[in-house]
XYZ file of C-alpha atoms in Angstrom:
749
model
C -3.314 -12.911 -19.425
C -2.984 -16.553 -20.416
C -5.371 -19.102 -19.005
C -4.041 -20.540 -15.701
C -3.938 -24.016 -17.244
C -1.345 -22.706 -19.700
C 1.306 -21.871 -17.162
C 4.189 -23.721 -15.542
C 5.835 -22.889 -12.226
C 9.461 -23.500 -11.320
C 11.625 -23.322 -8.222
C 14.836 -21.338 -8.857
C 17.868 -21.917 -6.619
C 20.680 -19.401 -6.176
C 18.547 -16.323 -6.918
C 19.339 -13.738 -4.247
C 18.623 -10.232 -5.551
C 16.489 -8.262 -7.973
C 19.159 -8.257 -10.681
C 19.055 -12.082 -10.622
C 15.308 -11.991 -11.224
C 15.685 -9.402 -13.976
C 18.286 -11.499 -15.818
C 16.161 -14.647 -15.605
C 13.040 -12.752 -16.660
C 14.736 -11.226 -19.714
C 16.356 -14.501 -20.780
C 13.268 -16.714 -20.411
C 11.099 -14.237 -22.329
C 13.309 -14.947 -25.344
C 12.426 -18.651 -25.358
C 10.061 -19.533 -28.205
C 6.463 -19.968 -27.018
C 6.841 -17.933 -23.822
C 4.223 -15.196 -23.487
C 4.761 -13.859 -19.954
C 7.198 -14.457 -17.102
C 6.837 -13.656 -13.393
C 9.847 -14.107 -11.113
C 9.925 -13.701 -7.332
C 13.267 -13.338 -5.569
C 11.800 -13.781 -2.115
C 9.702 -16.830 -3.015
C 12.466 -18.258 -5.217
C 9.890 -19.105 -7.886
C 9.135 -18.390 -11.538
C 5.824 -18.710 -13.372
C 5.952 -19.021 -17.154
C 2.763 -18.337 -19.134
C 2.970 -20.005 -22.502
C 1.102 -21.053 -25.623
C -1.530 -23.824 -25.301
C 0.728 -26.364 -27.006
C 3.269 -25.841 -24.212
C 6.992 -25.107 -24.215
C 10.024 -27.361 -24.167
C 11.183 -27.696 -20.571
C 14.667 -28.308 -21.890
C 14.840 -24.813 -23.399
C 13.768 -23.166 -20.124
C 16.168 -25.320 -18.096
C 19.078 -24.674 -20.468
C 18.450 -20.924 -20.401
C 18.269 -20.648 -16.594
C 21.172 -22.988 -15.852
C 23.252 -21.112 -18.405
C 22.886 -18.032 -16.211
C 24.293 -19.929 -13.227
C 21.070 -20.919 -11.416
C 19.416 -24.264 -10.700
C 15.823 -24.880 -11.750
C 13.174 -27.518 -11.006
C 9.485 -27.626 -11.987
C 6.922 -27.291 -9.208
C 3.876 -29.620 -9.050
C 0.706 -28.211 -10.564
C -2.137 -27.349 -8.213
C -5.446 -29.093 -8.632
C -8.767 -27.331 -8.090
C -9.706 -27.758 -4.443
C -12.588 -30.140 -3.716
C -15.854 -28.263 -3.725
C -16.924 -29.776 -0.427
C -14.070 -28.170 1.530
C -16.490 -25.468 2.450
C -19.296 -27.884 3.378
C -18.823 -27.020 7.028
C -19.231 -23.292 6.480
C -22.291 -21.701 7.989
C -25.120 -21.365 5.516
C -26.360 -17.919 4.795
C -29.819 -18.396 6.240
C -31.980 -15.350 6.233
C -33.850 -15.176 9.532
C -37.161 -13.466 9.617
C -39.058 -12.392 12.696
C -41.028 -15.603 13.052
C -39.903 -19.004 14.252
C -41.732 -20.710 11.370
C -39.052 -23.270 10.546
C -39.569 -26.844 9.505
C -37.643 -29.270 11.715
C -35.902 -32.329 10.404
C -35.405 -34.702 13.308
C -33.525 -37.312 11.322
C -30.309 -37.979 13.197
C -28.550 -39.603 10.299
C -26.070 -37.315 8.584
C -24.138 -38.251 5.500
C -20.620 -36.969 5.873
C -19.203 -38.627 2.783
C -18.468 -36.043 0.162
C -17.428 -38.284 -2.655
C -14.656 -36.229 -4.151
C -13.199 -38.344 -6.872
C -9.806 -37.098 -7.987
C -7.982 -39.317 -10.374
C -4.550 -37.927 -9.598
C -1.895 -38.713 -7.079
C -0.244 -35.422 -6.156
C 3.250 -35.015 -4.875
C 3.570 -32.891 -1.772
C 4.168 -29.329 -2.941
C 6.094 -28.114 0.089
C 9.738 -27.693 -0.549
C 11.588 -25.530 1.842
C 12.925 -22.891 -0.405
C 15.727 -22.537 -2.836
C 18.528 -22.115 -0.351
C 18.645 -25.076 2.009
C 21.545 -25.974 4.266
C 24.168 -23.732 5.857
C 25.589 -20.890 3.780
C 29.107 -22.356 3.634
C 27.819 -25.409 1.769
C 26.199 -23.374 -0.992
C 27.972 -22.674 -4.260
C 28.261 -18.980 -3.465
C 29.492 -19.758 0.025
C 32.275 -22.024 -1.250
C 33.270 -19.470 -3.916
C 33.409 -16.677 -1.307
C 35.570 -18.790 1.017
C 37.895 -19.710 -1.871
C 38.220 -16.082 -2.964
C 38.923 -14.912 0.595
C 41.518 -17.637 1.100
C 43.185 -16.719 -2.200
C 43.368 -13.026 -1.215
C 44.794 -13.943 2.208
C 47.423 -16.236 0.639
C 48.337 -13.563 -1.915
C 48.726 -10.973 0.835
C 50.917 -13.255 2.981
C 53.032 -14.567 0.107
C 53.365 -11.072 -1.311
C 54.993 -9.902 1.908
C 57.479 -12.760 1.663
C 58.126 -12.347 -2.086
C 57.386 -8.689 -2.960
C 58.418 -9.149 -6.598
C 55.626 -11.675 -7.144
C 52.933 -9.667 -5.345
C 51.287 -8.342 -8.538
C 50.975 -11.850 -10.020
C 49.795 -13.352 -6.745
C 46.946 -10.848 -6.454
C 46.123 -11.349 -10.145
C 45.751 -15.074 -9.486
C 43.628 -14.386 -6.393
C 41.493 -12.018 -8.463
C 40.842 -14.712 -11.080
C 39.528 -17.147 -8.430
C 36.509 -14.913 -7.818
C 36.318 -13.017 -11.114
C 36.180 -15.931 -13.582
C 32.785 -17.260 -12.325
C 31.478 -13.683 -12.172
C 32.638 -12.961 -15.734
C 31.127 -16.210 -16.992
C 27.738 -15.190 -15.555
C 28.147 -11.682 -16.961
C 28.657 -12.871 -20.537
C 25.859 -15.454 -20.234
C 23.513 -12.665 -19.117
C 24.701 -10.427 -21.979
C 23.958 -13.171 -24.512
C 20.509 -13.616 -22.888
C 19.659 -9.923 -23.259
C 21.000 -8.266 -20.083
C 24.262 -6.525 -21.010
C 24.252 -4.136 -18.034
C 24.154 -6.699 -15.229
C 25.973 -6.164 -11.932
C 28.324 -9.001 -12.936
C 29.231 -7.161 -16.133
C 29.851 -3.903 -14.231
C 31.982 -5.850 -11.741
C 33.965 -7.535 -14.534
C 34.651 -4.230 -16.300
C 35.643 -2.510 -13.052
C 37.997 -5.323 -11.953
C 39.599 -5.606 -15.402
C 40.051 -1.846 -15.565
C 41.638 -1.832 -12.108
C 44.194 -4.403 -13.275
C 44.979 -2.288 -16.351
C 45.745 0.772 -14.207
C 47.815 -1.301 -11.757
C 45.319 -1.591 -8.871
C 45.403 -5.399 -8.897
C 45.472 -5.777 -5.096
C 42.456 -3.543 -4.724
C 40.647 -5.324 -7.569
C 41.090 -8.701 -5.838
C 39.792 -7.279 -2.565
C 36.804 -5.662 -4.294
C 35.849 -8.964 -5.974
C 36.043 -10.661 -2.553
C 33.841 -7.940 -1.004
C 31.385 -8.290 -3.889
C 31.094 -12.026 -3.236
C 30.556 -11.366 0.494
C 27.806 -8.910 -0.423
C 26.138 -11.461 -2.695
C 26.350 -14.047 0.062
C 24.759 -11.668 2.578
C 22.009 -10.895 0.073
C 21.367 -14.624 -0.195
C 21.142 -15.007 3.573
C 18.745 -12.051 3.793
C 16.638 -13.436 0.926
C 16.547 -16.801 2.725
C 15.180 -15.113 5.851
C 12.453 -13.510 3.755
C 11.527 -16.881 2.240
C 11.504 -18.573 5.637
C 8.659 -16.305 6.789
C 6.068 -18.004 4.606
C 7.813 -21.342 3.996
C 7.793 -22.011 7.751
C 4.049 -22.571 7.401
C 4.763 -25.681 5.330
C 6.615 -27.230 8.269
C 3.400 -27.164 10.331
C 1.967 -30.145 8.461
C 3.052 -33.424 10.097
C 5.046 -35.863 7.974
C 2.895 -38.894 8.803
C -0.783 -39.717 9.291
C -2.756 -42.570 10.864
C -5.152 -43.849 8.200
C -7.954 -46.395 8.769
C -7.840 -49.374 6.400
C -9.876 -52.563 6.691
C -10.615 -51.930 10.357
C -6.976 -51.288 11.200
C -4.924 -48.116 11.705
C -1.797 -47.736 9.574
C 0.817 -44.969 9.631
C 1.626 -43.594 6.158
C 3.372 -40.446 4.818
C 0.944 -37.511 5.009
C 1.674 -36.527 1.396
C 0.171 -39.843 0.256
C -3.231 -39.241 1.849
C -5.992 -39.525 -0.737
C -9.227 -37.575 -0.802
C -11.899 -39.701 0.871
C -9.533 -41.430 3.292
C -10.446 -41.635 6.991
C -7.678 -40.696 9.422
C -7.328 -40.849 13.193
C -5.856 -37.820 15.000
C -4.889 -38.371 18.629
C -5.097 -35.662 21.334
C -2.144 -33.293 21.090
C -1.296 -34.230 17.480
C -1.293 -31.886 14.511
C -3.982 -32.596 11.937
C -2.247 -33.826 8.741
C -4.916 -32.905 6.179
C -7.936 -30.738 5.507
C -11.103 -32.647 6.276
C -14.422 -32.992 8.061
C -14.856 -34.518 11.513
C -16.724 -37.840 11.444
C -16.599 -38.671 15.155
C -15.169 -36.918 18.178
C -15.658 -33.548 19.808
C -12.925 -31.288 21.118
C -11.076 -27.981 21.024
C -8.911 -27.336 17.959
C -6.020 -24.865 18.173
C -6.213 -23.063 14.806
C -3.660 -20.355 15.665
C -1.000 -21.739 13.267
C -3.351 -21.298 10.285
C -5.810 -18.546 11.179
C -4.089 -16.691 14.018
C -7.143 -17.315 16.223
C -5.726 -17.291 19.750
C -8.606 -19.195 21.385
C -9.089 -22.909 20.581
C -12.304 -23.557 18.647
C -14.573 -26.384 19.805
C -15.627 -28.597 16.918
C -17.650 -31.773 16.535
C -19.011 -34.057 13.802
C -19.555 -32.283 10.491
C -17.190 -29.387 11.283
C -14.295 -28.625 8.922
C -10.687 -28.854 10.152
C -7.473 -27.665 8.519
C -4.065 -29.214 8.055
C -1.468 -27.935 10.519
C -3.943 -27.158 13.319
C -3.604 -28.934 16.670
C -6.152 -31.373 18.095
C -6.485 -30.467 21.741
C -8.258 -33.026 23.858
C -10.129 -35.842 22.107
C -9.411 -38.480 19.486
C -10.944 -37.428 16.166
C -11.828 -39.448 13.090
C -11.581 -37.193 10.066
C -12.733 -37.590 6.447
C -9.986 -36.151 4.184
C -11.314 -33.563 1.702
C -8.085 -32.266 0.108
C -4.869 -33.834 -1.150
C -1.600 -32.764 0.483
C -0.678 -30.482 -2.417
C -4.023 -28.716 -2.109
C -4.661 -28.392 1.630
C -5.169 -25.029 3.304
C -1.505 -24.433 4.159
C -0.297 -25.551 0.713
C -2.737 -23.129 -0.905
C -1.736 -20.282 1.430
C 1.951 -20.823 0.584
C 1.152 -21.075 -3.129
C -1.057 -17.971 -3.113
C 1.552 -15.887 -1.280
C 4.340 -17.043 -3.590
C 2.219 -16.205 -6.624
C 1.365 -12.850 -5.061
C 5.067 -12.149 -4.562
C 5.617 -12.766 -8.277
C 3.101 -10.070 -9.246
C 4.586 -6.604 -9.290
C 3.171 -3.653 -7.373
C 2.782 -0.316 -9.214
C 5.726 1.159 -7.287
C 7.854 -1.873 -8.177
C 6.995 -1.559 -11.872
C 7.923 2.129 -11.744
C 11.305 1.323 -10.164
C 11.902 -1.413 -12.773
C 11.268 1.022 -15.618
C 13.530 3.588 -13.955
C 16.366 1.066 -13.539
C 16.301 0.165 -17.243
C 17.438 3.693 -18.027
C 19.357 4.270 -14.812
C 22.028 1.575 -15.313
C 22.990 2.555 -18.897
C 23.032 6.186 -17.753
C 25.480 5.251 -14.970
C 27.731 3.507 -17.524
C 27.705 6.668 -19.641
C 28.505 8.868 -16.602
C 31.324 6.517 -15.544
C 32.783 6.583 -19.081
C 32.593 10.378 -19.253
C 34.182 10.639 -15.790
C 37.089 8.442 -16.919
C 37.625 10.120 -20.312
C 36.560 13.786 -20.295
C 38.814 15.251 -17.546
C 42.027 13.713 -18.990
C 41.124 14.661 -22.576
C 39.758 18.155 -22.033
C 41.100 19.280 -18.673
C 44.526 17.660 -18.611
C 43.637 15.357 -15.697
C 45.635 12.270 -14.807
C 44.377 9.240 -16.714
C 45.027 6.828 -13.839
C 43.105 8.910 -11.296
C 40.089 9.546 -13.492
C 39.830 6.009 -14.857
C 39.953 4.803 -11.232
C 37.096 7.195 -10.350
C 35.117 6.062 -13.394
C 35.479 2.432 -12.323
C 34.302 3.304 -8.794
C 31.246 5.053 -10.246
C 30.444 1.874 -12.206
C 30.229 -0.034 -8.924
C 28.304 2.726 -7.138
C 25.782 2.839 -9.967
C 24.628 -0.781 -9.655
C 20.840 -0.623 -9.154
C 20.535 -3.724 -6.924
C 19.605 -1.896 -3.727
C 17.158 0.355 -5.549
C 15.485 -2.453 -7.475
C 15.135 -4.719 -4.407
C 13.816 -1.879 -2.218
C 10.194 -2.411 -3.247
C 9.856 -6.183 -3.808
C 11.674 -6.972 -0.556
C 9.205 -4.857 1.432
C 6.201 -6.145 -0.540
C 7.253 -9.772 -0.038
C 7.864 -9.235 3.684
C 4.484 -7.512 4.008
C 2.676 -10.329 2.189
C 4.439 -12.957 4.323
C 3.745 -11.076 7.562
C 0.094 -10.847 6.611
C -0.181 -14.528 5.675
C 1.279 -15.580 9.022
C -1.519 -13.614 10.723
C -4.297 -14.920 8.485
C -4.337 -11.845 6.206
C -3.996 -12.928 2.581
C -3.393 -10.294 -0.102
C -3.064 -11.355 -3.720
C -0.092 -9.371 -4.906
C 1.778 -6.162 -4.342
C -0.836 -4.080 -6.132
C -3.488 -5.216 -3.647
C -1.151 -4.565 -0.710
C -0.588 -1.009 -1.963
C -4.291 -0.299 -2.599
C -5.544 -1.511 0.780
C -3.546 1.159 2.588
C -5.126 3.822 0.396
C -8.798 2.963 1.094
C -10.987 5.714 2.510
C -14.270 3.772 2.767
C -15.118 0.219 3.856
C -18.493 -1.303 2.936
C -19.343 -4.368 5.066
C -21.850 -7.138 4.489
C -23.814 -7.984 7.659
C -24.483 -11.702 7.991
C -21.279 -13.655 8.559
C -19.132 -10.539 8.229
C -20.090 -8.073 10.953
C -22.147 -10.780 12.640
C -21.300 -14.378 13.471
C -23.501 -15.788 10.715
C -25.502 -18.016 13.060
C -28.284 -17.020 15.487
C -27.640 -16.864 19.239
C -30.126 -16.905 22.116
C -30.259 -13.358 23.501
C -33.258 -13.495 25.871
C -35.198 -16.183 27.745
C -38.393 -14.587 29.105
C -40.562 -16.253 31.765
C -44.337 -16.023 31.490
C -46.037 -18.877 33.360
C -42.902 -20.943 34.101
C -39.325 -20.092 35.222
C -36.887 -19.093 32.487
C -34.608 -22.121 33.161
C -37.548 -24.491 32.682
C -38.659 -22.680 29.501
C -35.183 -23.144 28.013
C -34.953 -26.826 29.030
C -38.381 -27.681 27.593
C -37.627 -25.814 24.349
C -34.320 -27.683 24.058
C -36.171 -30.985 24.555
C -38.429 -30.199 21.592
C -35.438 -29.164 19.443
C -33.296 -32.231 20.239
C -32.082 -33.774 16.973
C -32.972 -30.796 14.789
C -30.325 -29.298 12.490
C -32.108 -25.968 11.991
C -29.899 -22.964 12.930
C -32.461 -21.653 15.454
C -32.759 -25.086 17.042
C -28.978 -25.395 17.296
C -28.838 -22.027 19.049
C -31.404 -23.115 21.658
C -29.626 -26.443 22.238
C -26.271 -24.657 22.575
C -27.663 -22.217 25.167
C -29.236 -25.073 27.110
C -25.932 -26.950 27.129
C -24.203 -23.879 28.571
C -26.545 -23.867 31.597
C -25.542 -27.435 32.498
C -29.163 -28.357 33.192
C -30.268 -31.781 31.950
C -32.611 -31.713 28.948
C -35.632 -33.967 29.586
C -36.583 -36.644 27.020
C -39.339 -35.819 24.540
C -42.053 -38.072 23.141
C -43.934 -37.795 19.858
C -41.838 -34.872 18.570
C -43.194 -33.618 15.248
C -42.733 -30.604 13.029
C -45.721 -28.434 12.169
C -44.931 -27.132 8.698
C -44.067 -23.426 8.710
C -45.204 -22.936 12.307
C -43.036 -24.806 14.824
C -42.691 -28.128 16.607
C -44.812 -30.146 19.051
C -44.068 -32.915 21.549
C -44.743 -34.249 25.036
C -42.367 -33.954 28.003
C -43.306 -35.580 31.332
C -46.967 -35.747 30.307
C -47.064 -32.025 29.373
C -48.130 -31.191 25.808
C -45.728 -28.616 24.351
C -45.587 -26.375 21.316
C -42.694 -24.104 20.296
C -43.178 -21.714 17.420
C -43.862 -18.217 16.205
C -45.925 -15.759 18.207
C -48.783 -15.904 15.728
C -48.847 -19.714 15.774
C -48.625 -19.737 19.591
C -51.581 -17.325 19.804
C -53.695 -19.962 18.036
C -52.996 -22.385 20.884
C -52.909 -20.080 23.942
C -54.251 -16.658 24.885
C -51.443 -14.059 25.147
C -51.879 -11.213 27.615
C -51.319 -7.607 26.470
C -48.118 -7.523 28.518
C -46.837 -10.672 26.804
C -47.756 -9.324 23.366
C -45.977 -6.023 24.126
C -42.852 -7.848 25.304
C -42.777 -10.009 22.168
C -43.246 -6.913 19.973
C -40.350 -5.145 21.716
C -38.082 -8.115 21.020
C -39.171 -8.029 17.362
C -38.378 -4.314 17.193
C -34.851 -5.118 18.349
C -34.445 -7.275 15.253
C -34.834 -10.570 17.083
C -36.634 -13.774 16.134
C -39.067 -14.862 18.876
C -40.204 -18.408 19.668
C -43.052 -18.809 22.155
C -43.354 -21.969 24.297
C -46.901 -23.157 25.003
C -47.352 -25.779 27.750
C -50.803 -27.434 28.159
C -52.473 -24.493 26.416
C -50.697 -21.786 28.463
C -47.930 -19.458 27.258
C -45.020 -20.606 29.437
C -42.428 -18.134 28.126
C -40.538 -17.071 25.053
C -37.024 -17.256 23.653
C -35.497 -14.478 21.527
C -32.666 -15.131 19.057
C -30.573 -12.934 16.829
C -27.443 -13.187 14.699
C -25.246 -11.196 17.070
C -22.236 -9.046 16.106
C -18.804 -10.657 16.185
C -17.025 -10.089 19.476
C -14.511 -7.693 17.922
C -16.848 -5.987 15.418
C -17.265 -2.743 17.387
C -13.540 -2.417 18.143
C -12.663 -3.296 14.530
C -14.944 -0.604 13.117
C -13.565 1.966 15.569
C -10.014 1.084 14.496
C -10.923 1.712 10.868
C -12.548 5.024 11.698
C -9.446 6.018 13.693
C -7.411 5.277 10.556
C -9.580 7.713 8.576
C -11.736 5.065 6.874
C -15.487 5.668 6.574
C -17.605 2.551 7.332
C -21.036 1.489 6.077
C -23.143 -1.698 6.249
C -24.731 -3.006 3.030
C -27.155 -5.877 3.660
C -30.017 -7.717 2.090
C -31.603 -8.208 5.517
C -34.743 -6.342 6.550
C -34.532 -2.757 7.777
C -35.540 -3.534 11.365
C -32.923 -6.249 11.959
C -30.197 -4.350 10.125
C -30.888 -1.103 11.982
C -30.730 -2.883 15.345
C -27.263 -4.251 14.540
C -26.189 -0.930 13.005
C -27.225 0.987 16.124
C -25.375 -1.489 18.329
C -22.190 -1.066 16.248
C -22.562 2.636 15.475
C -22.384 2.135 11.696
C -24.513 3.554 8.899
C -26.919 1.023 7.348
C -28.352 0.425 3.871
C -30.783 -2.519 4.152
C -33.035 -4.607 1.902
C -30.444 -4.627 -0.895
C -30.088 -7.001 -3.816
C -26.564 -7.834 -5.095
C -27.053 -5.299 -7.902
C -27.972 -2.629 -5.320
C -24.754 -3.258 -3.397
C -22.773 -2.935 -6.622
C -24.532 0.340 -7.426
C -23.835 1.809 -3.962
C -20.135 0.878 -4.216
C -20.074 2.717 -7.552
C -21.701 5.774 -5.948
C -19.071 5.835 -3.183
C -16.306 5.699 -5.790
C -17.895 8.542 -7.770
C -17.856 10.570 -4.555
C -14.063 10.310 -4.656
C -13.659 7.521 -2.096
C -11.343 4.524 -2.484
C -13.640 1.659 -1.504
C -13.017 -1.744 0.049
C -15.967 -4.171 0.005
C -15.880 -6.807 2.739
C -18.177 -9.806 2.417
C -18.427 -13.578 2.290
C -17.171 -13.803 -1.274
C -20.276 -15.572 -2.656
C -23.450 -13.494 -2.898
C -21.490 -10.226 -2.831
C -19.535 -11.028 -6.017
C -20.770 -8.006 -8.059
C -19.950 -5.543 -5.250
C -16.589 -7.190 -4.554
C -15.695 -6.843 -8.223
C -16.844 -3.218 -8.372
C -14.811 -2.131 -5.330
C -11.222 -0.935 -5.467
C -10.392 -3.824 -3.129
C -12.583 -6.869 -2.470
C -11.938 -8.611 0.870
C -13.435 -12.023 1.644
C -14.166 -13.060 5.224
C -13.801 -16.743 5.994
C -12.048 -19.505 7.862
C -9.702 -20.967 5.290
C -12.387 -22.202 2.877
C -12.142 -22.092 -0.910
C -14.257 -18.946 -0.911
C -11.913 -17.066 1.419
C -8.768 -18.231 -0.356
C -9.776 -18.086 -4.011
C -12.170 -15.128 -4.373
C -11.759 -11.371 -4.080
C -8.423 -9.526 -3.869
C -7.718 -10.344 -0.231
C -9.013 -12.626 2.495
C -9.287 -12.404 6.285
C -8.972 -16.083 7.219
C -10.143 -15.993 10.832
C -13.041 -13.628 10.173
C -12.137 -10.912 12.682
C -13.448 -7.494 11.699
C -10.424 -5.939 13.410
C -8.171 -7.666 10.911
C -9.434 -5.411 8.134
C -7.930 -2.496 10.070
C -4.817 -4.612 10.666
C -4.557 -5.147 6.897
C -4.802 -1.392 6.302
C -2.133 -0.742 8.940
C 0.173 -3.404 7.449
C -0.209 -1.862 4.001
C 0.648 1.586 5.292
C 3.683 0.261 7.213
C 4.842 -1.524 4.059
C 4.551 1.609 1.917
C 6.457 3.605 4.554
C 9.129 0.883 4.521
C 9.391 1.164 0.731
C 9.884 4.918 0.955
C 12.618 4.389 3.573
C 14.333 1.802 1.361
C 14.302 4.003 -1.737
C 15.659 6.941 0.266
C 18.465 4.791 1.730
C 19.376 3.243 -1.634
C 19.530 6.537 -3.516
C 20.964 8.480 -0.570
C 23.955 6.160 -0.124
C 24.679 6.236 -3.852
C 24.494 10.026 -3.945
C 26.899 10.347 -1.000
C 29.466 7.959 -2.444
C 29.133 9.446 -5.920
C 30.131 12.855 -4.574
C 32.964 11.489 -2.378
C 34.323 9.386 -5.249
C 34.450 12.296 -7.685
C 36.054 14.386 -4.930
C 38.691 11.672 -4.520
C 37.768 10.851 -0.912
C 36.595 7.254 -1.548
C 37.586 4.582 -4.038
C 36.725 1.063 -5.191
C 36.373 -0.522 -1.734
C 33.756 1.925 -0.425
C 32.083 1.869 -3.835
C 31.354 -1.852 -3.693
C 30.298 -1.502 -0.056
C 27.904 1.262 -1.102
C 26.199 -1.201 -3.428
C 26.204 -4.515 -1.573
C 25.951 -2.801 1.806
C 22.936 -0.784 0.708
C 21.302 -3.940 -0.700
C 21.712 -5.787 2.582
C 20.532 -2.777 4.627
C 17.446 -2.361 2.442
C 16.607 -6.074 2.646
C 17.061 -6.212 6.432
C 14.930 -3.091 6.812
C 12.180 -4.800 4.800
C 12.429 -7.861 7.038
C 11.416 -5.697 10.015
C 7.875 -6.049 8.663
C 7.991 -9.742 9.567
C 8.497 -8.778 13.191
C 5.577 -6.342 13.244
C 3.376 -6.589 16.306
C 0.508 -9.013 15.994
């Protein structure tokens, strides 16, 4: 595969079916310097991989426009700023002791200094087929052809002697553009295109005197193409609708004033103001303000997420209740939604194994149909004394029946709909091959921290010794005020939930590796590990036993000492995600074995494993995780590895499918084979279910495409059906197959 920097992407307009993509693919491959071509009907895009010195755009444009399509280059994507994931939770490993060093400096530097020397055009265009169908080129041609057939029919009744010539003229209205495309495709390397089959069939019908029927068949063919275009447009709209979520304008701060500018002109490093109720126009980090953000449009998360200074936000999400000042970290062409759209479109260009198999089959299928049609037209009259007119007519009908459009589109239409349906729910899969494989997994190996668990510690127990539990929590929160340590944040968050005021602290200081000290209301306090607390206060056997029990449950324990007496203790643990248990059960119900692979200690990992009912392998290095994935595969299992996409890289690469968990960061979008954007464990099972529905849809499509052709082939040879049903068998089957694939977009969330 060519380096990504040596590729150019284009938007193709007027491409409605798989035969269109095949013609473009074959023609562009012939251009000097082109090494590989990927074309997506549903995305309406083409990616050309080429030599390092590049290719002449003129040659590509001339080739594609010569086939009857419009082409325009798409803007190149820039690497996303590395600080987009600054707000992600760090992977802190929590031991059993509260021996953390506190930094009580309240000054945080939120400037990320991403210097990009490019001004990027907004990459969202709304698909290749904009506007109502009757304004498109194909729409106008279809209307003209239909009007010509209607006029020929009416005038023919008035002047019967001129009927043949009237229908011939009506035929030419629709057939000339079709024939022009047919010969252009033949010159570009696709002699057996649907346009060529249509041209031969219509010309043959005129020769045998079926001019009226030929004109009607051309009109029906154009209607079928138009319907295919409408169906393809619906498929594109599924993912392109995401682009419309980004507001067109933004309020940017300049020289102490607020100015409204187009959102696609926002530069990295700019500071924008987002009012309550407005959509956020760019990816960024909150500088000031605190409120609930509705991230459902991007991640599918139904509950608004409360965020404050330092937290990342994504373009297209909705600011709920407070004015926010946001530092922009990504240009418009590289924000979360732009990258999701780009990734899905690129995924739609990559062929699934089933699609490649169908493509290879169709290369032999279409010429074989031409041979069968020729033999049908020639052999019975020559060898069996059949009527030439009847058998040539049947041969022409077989030509139309044999068009592979419905068969060829059966797989990519379903794959594209599946990828789009997944993206709209925060399930990104990088290509049809990944979508196929995910449904076939039989084992899922999960990381623990940040995957099965939330990734940040939570207060689980507040235990009273010498003082009430509420007072223990308030005093501990006073000592932790201003600290950015994950354990401190957990204590402060729990205290805020109680609504009790946190008293002011004097002389707060960190004791390296042991805890923190301070004075509240004249009382000398210390908060730290059990061992450090025992140096300052005598612990009773009961207190020691209680602390040990909390440790055995995999929890970190901080003991509060007040004036030399153990006042109480606080236990914290990185708790499982709210849906982790249900998500694992859903996978097991789908026949997928689950296992936890973690570098955490055995005690903590086992406690979480017992709570979730999952097998545990703990104390693992990245190489150990990779080895275990290999062992599972040697046991005959198809393995998915689910992790954060950073420290699990070897295991993700070794698995049959690597799935990254994240909230729209670079890691979640750019690593592994697939990504669960909103981090719900249950969405791994949803991804498996979507894959299996998609594969079932493909099987239905193939059966319908081949079944209809088989039925009409038999009825045509038997003389029951003719040219009209033959063209309906092709275009009708194509539309049915496409609409069936689109059902995946309406799958239950």
